[in-house]
mmCIF file of C-alpha atoms in Angstrom:
data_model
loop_
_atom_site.group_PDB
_atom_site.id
_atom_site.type_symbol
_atom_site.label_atom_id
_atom_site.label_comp_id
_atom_site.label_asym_id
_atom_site.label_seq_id
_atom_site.Cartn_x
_atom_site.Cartn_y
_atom_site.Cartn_z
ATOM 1 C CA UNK A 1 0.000 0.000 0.000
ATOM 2 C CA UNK A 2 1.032 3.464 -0.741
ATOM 3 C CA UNK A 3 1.868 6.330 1.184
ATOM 4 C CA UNK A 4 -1.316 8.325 -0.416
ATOM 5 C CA UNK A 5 -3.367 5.136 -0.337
ATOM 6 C CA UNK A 6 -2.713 4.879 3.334
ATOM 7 C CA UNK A 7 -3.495 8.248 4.055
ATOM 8 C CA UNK A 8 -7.139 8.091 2.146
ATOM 9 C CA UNK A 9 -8.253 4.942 3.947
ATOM 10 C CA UNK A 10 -7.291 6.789 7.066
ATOM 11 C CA UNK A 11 -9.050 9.785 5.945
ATOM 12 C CA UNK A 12 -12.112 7.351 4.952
ATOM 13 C CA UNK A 13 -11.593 5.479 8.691
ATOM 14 C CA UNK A 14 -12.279 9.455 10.204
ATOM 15 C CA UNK A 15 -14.892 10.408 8.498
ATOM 16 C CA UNK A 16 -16.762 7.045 9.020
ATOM 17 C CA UNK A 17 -16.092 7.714 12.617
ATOM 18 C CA UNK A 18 -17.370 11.284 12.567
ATOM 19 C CA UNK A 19 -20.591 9.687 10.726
ATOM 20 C CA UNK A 20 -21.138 6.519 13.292
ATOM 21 C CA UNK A 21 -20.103 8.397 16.721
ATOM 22 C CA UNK A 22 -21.248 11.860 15.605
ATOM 23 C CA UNK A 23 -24.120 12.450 13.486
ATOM 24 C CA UNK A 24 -26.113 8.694 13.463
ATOM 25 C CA UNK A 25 -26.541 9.096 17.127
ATOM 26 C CA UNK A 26 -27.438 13.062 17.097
ATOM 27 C CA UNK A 27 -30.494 11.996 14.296
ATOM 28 C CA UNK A 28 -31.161 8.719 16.070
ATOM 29 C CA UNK A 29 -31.852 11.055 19.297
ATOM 30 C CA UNK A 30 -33.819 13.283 16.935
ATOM 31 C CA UNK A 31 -36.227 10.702 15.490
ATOM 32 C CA UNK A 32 -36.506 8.978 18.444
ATOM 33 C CA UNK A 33 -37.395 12.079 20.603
ATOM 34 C CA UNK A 34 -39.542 13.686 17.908
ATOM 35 C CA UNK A 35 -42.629 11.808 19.054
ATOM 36 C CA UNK A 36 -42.410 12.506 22.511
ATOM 37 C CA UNK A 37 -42.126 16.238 21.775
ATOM 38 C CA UNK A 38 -45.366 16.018 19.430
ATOM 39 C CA UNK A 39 -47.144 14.130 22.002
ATOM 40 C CA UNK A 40 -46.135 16.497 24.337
ATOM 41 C CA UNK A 41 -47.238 19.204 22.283
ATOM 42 C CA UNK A 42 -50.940 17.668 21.756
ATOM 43 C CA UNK A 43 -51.543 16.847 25.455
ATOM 44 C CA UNK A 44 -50.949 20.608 25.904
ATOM 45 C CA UNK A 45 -53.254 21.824 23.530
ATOM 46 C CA UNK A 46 -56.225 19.773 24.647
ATOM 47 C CA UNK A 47 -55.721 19.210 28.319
ATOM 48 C CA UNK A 48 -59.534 18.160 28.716
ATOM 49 C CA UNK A 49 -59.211 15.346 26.387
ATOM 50 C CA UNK A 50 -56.222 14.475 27.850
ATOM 51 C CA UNK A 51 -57.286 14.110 30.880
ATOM 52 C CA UNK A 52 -60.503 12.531 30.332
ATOM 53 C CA UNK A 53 -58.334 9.896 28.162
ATOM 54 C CA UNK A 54 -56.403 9.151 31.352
ATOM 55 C CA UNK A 55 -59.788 9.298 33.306
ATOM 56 C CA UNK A 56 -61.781 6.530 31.208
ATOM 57 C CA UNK A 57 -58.641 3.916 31.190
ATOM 58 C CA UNK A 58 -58.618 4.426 35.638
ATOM 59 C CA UNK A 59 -55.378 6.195 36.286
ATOM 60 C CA UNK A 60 -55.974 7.539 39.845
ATOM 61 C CA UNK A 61 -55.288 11.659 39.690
ATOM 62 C CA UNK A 62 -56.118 12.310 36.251
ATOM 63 C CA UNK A 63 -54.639 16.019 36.217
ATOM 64 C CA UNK A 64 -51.528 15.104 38.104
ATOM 65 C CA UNK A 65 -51.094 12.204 35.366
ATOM 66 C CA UNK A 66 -51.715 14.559 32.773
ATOM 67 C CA UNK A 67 -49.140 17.071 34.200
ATOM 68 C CA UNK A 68 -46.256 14.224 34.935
ATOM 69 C CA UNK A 69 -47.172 12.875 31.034
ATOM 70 C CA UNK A 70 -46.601 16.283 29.610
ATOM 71 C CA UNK A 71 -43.526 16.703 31.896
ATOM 72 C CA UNK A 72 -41.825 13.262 30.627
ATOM 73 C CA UNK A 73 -42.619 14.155 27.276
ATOM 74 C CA UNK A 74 -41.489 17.806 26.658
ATOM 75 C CA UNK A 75 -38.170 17.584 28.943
ATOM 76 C CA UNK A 76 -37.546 14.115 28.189
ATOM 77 C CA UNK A 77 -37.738 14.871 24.222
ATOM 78 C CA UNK A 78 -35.278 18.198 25.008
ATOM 79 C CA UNK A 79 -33.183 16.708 26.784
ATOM 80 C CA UNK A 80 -32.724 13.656 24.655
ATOM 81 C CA UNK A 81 -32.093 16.138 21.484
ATOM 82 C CA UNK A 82 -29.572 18.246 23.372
ATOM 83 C CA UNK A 83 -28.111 15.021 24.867
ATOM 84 C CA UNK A 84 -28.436 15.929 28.218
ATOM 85 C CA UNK A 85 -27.871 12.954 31.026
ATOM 86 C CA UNK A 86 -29.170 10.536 27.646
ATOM 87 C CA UNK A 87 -29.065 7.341 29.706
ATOM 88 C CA UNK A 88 -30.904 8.621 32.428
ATOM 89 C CA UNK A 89 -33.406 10.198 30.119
ATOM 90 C CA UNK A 90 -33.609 7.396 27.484
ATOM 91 C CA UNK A 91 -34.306 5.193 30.506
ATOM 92 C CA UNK A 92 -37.069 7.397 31.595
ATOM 93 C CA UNK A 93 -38.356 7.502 28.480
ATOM 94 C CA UNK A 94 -38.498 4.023 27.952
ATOM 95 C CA UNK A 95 -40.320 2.760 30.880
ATOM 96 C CA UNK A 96 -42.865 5.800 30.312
ATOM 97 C CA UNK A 97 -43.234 4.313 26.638
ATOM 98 C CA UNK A 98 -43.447 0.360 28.581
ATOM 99 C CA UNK A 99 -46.297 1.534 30.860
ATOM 100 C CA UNK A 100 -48.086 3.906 28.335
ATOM 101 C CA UNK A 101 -48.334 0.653 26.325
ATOM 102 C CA UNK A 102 -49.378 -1.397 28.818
ATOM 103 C CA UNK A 103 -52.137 1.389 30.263
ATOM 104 C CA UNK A 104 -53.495 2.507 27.076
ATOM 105 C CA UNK A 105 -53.048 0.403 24.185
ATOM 106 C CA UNK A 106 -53.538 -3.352 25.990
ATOM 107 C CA UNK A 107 -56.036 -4.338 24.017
ATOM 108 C CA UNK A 108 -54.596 -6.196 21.508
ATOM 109 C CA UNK A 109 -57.415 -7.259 19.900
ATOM 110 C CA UNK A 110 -57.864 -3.663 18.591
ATOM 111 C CA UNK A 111 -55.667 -3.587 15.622
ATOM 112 C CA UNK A 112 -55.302 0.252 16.057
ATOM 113 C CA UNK A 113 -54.284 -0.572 20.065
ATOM 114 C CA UNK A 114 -51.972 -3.501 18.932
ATOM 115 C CA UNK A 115 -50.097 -1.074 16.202
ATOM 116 C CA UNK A 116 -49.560 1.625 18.952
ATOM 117 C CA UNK A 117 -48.758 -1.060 21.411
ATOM 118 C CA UNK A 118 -45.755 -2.691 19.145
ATOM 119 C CA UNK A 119 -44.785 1.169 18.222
ATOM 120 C CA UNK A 120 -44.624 2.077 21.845
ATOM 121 C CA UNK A 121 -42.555 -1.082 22.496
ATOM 122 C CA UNK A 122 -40.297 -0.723 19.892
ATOM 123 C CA UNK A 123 -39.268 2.562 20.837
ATOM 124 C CA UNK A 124 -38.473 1.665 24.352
ATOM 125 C CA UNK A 125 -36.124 -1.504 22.256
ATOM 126 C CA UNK A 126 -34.661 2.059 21.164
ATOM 127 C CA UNK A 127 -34.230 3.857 23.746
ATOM 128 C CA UNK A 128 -32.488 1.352 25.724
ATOM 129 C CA UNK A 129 -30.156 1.268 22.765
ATOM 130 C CA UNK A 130 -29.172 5.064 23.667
ATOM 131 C CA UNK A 131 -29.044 3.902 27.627
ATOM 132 C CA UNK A 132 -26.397 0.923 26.562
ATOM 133 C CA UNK A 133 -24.395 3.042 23.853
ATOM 134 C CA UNK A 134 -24.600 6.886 25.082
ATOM 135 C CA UNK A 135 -25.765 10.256 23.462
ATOM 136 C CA UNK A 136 -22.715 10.102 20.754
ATOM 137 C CA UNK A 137 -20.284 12.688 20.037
ATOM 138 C CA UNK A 138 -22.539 15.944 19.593
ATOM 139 C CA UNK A 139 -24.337 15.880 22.480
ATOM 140 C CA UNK A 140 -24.034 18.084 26.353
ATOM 141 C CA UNK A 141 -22.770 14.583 28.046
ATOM 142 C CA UNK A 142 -19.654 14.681 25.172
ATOM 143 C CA UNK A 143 -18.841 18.055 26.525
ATOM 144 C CA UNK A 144 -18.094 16.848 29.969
#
């Protein structure tokens, strides 16, 4: 191998790095926060039918449901797009998705429920991907 071959694999080797510890884990963060944010968003702008949602399923304290959900959701989806103590909030984040599954989409026999069921468990599979591998190379925790 030549000198100049050397030096483009290397060059190839860094910017495959930059790619795989730098930007796949900022837009994983992204995409994986983005619902929580629009969820977030919606339980704000119809608190009523929010909390009659969480009402009809049995949660005890409705409003203080609705305020924890909204909560978990905004900060959660911030903090996981900044990168911001990522394991702790990807953790968070998926146990919230685990028992949001489990309280409102249970029954399976819906096929609208068992989509939104599989969705809300396949994001937590995400999530704890981020708790096991970290927020990545553009992120707050990087810059400790």
């Amino acid at each position: 191998m030549s000198y100049s071959d050397a030096i483009a694999q290397r060059a190839e080797t860094l910017s495959q790095s930059a790619l795989v510890n730098g930007i796949m884990p900022l837009a994983g963060r992204v995409l994986l926060a983005a619902i929580f944010l629009l969820s977030g968003i919606s339980k704000i702008s119809d608190p009523a039918g929010t909390i009659g949602y969480i009402n009809m399923v049995g949660l005890p304290f409705p409003p203080l449901a609705y305020g924890a959900a909204v909560v978990t959701e905004i900060a959660g989806s911030i903090a996981l797009i900044l990168g911001f103590q990522t394991r702790i909030v990807a953790l968070i984040l998926a146990l919230f998705s685990v028992a949001t599954a489990l309280t409102f989409h249970s029954d399976l026999s819906d096929l609208n429920q068992f989509i939104h069921f599989f969705k809300n468990i396949a994001m937590a599979g995400g999530l704890l991907q981020v708790v096991a591998f970290g927020a990545g190379r553009y992120s707050l925790d990087a810059r400790r």
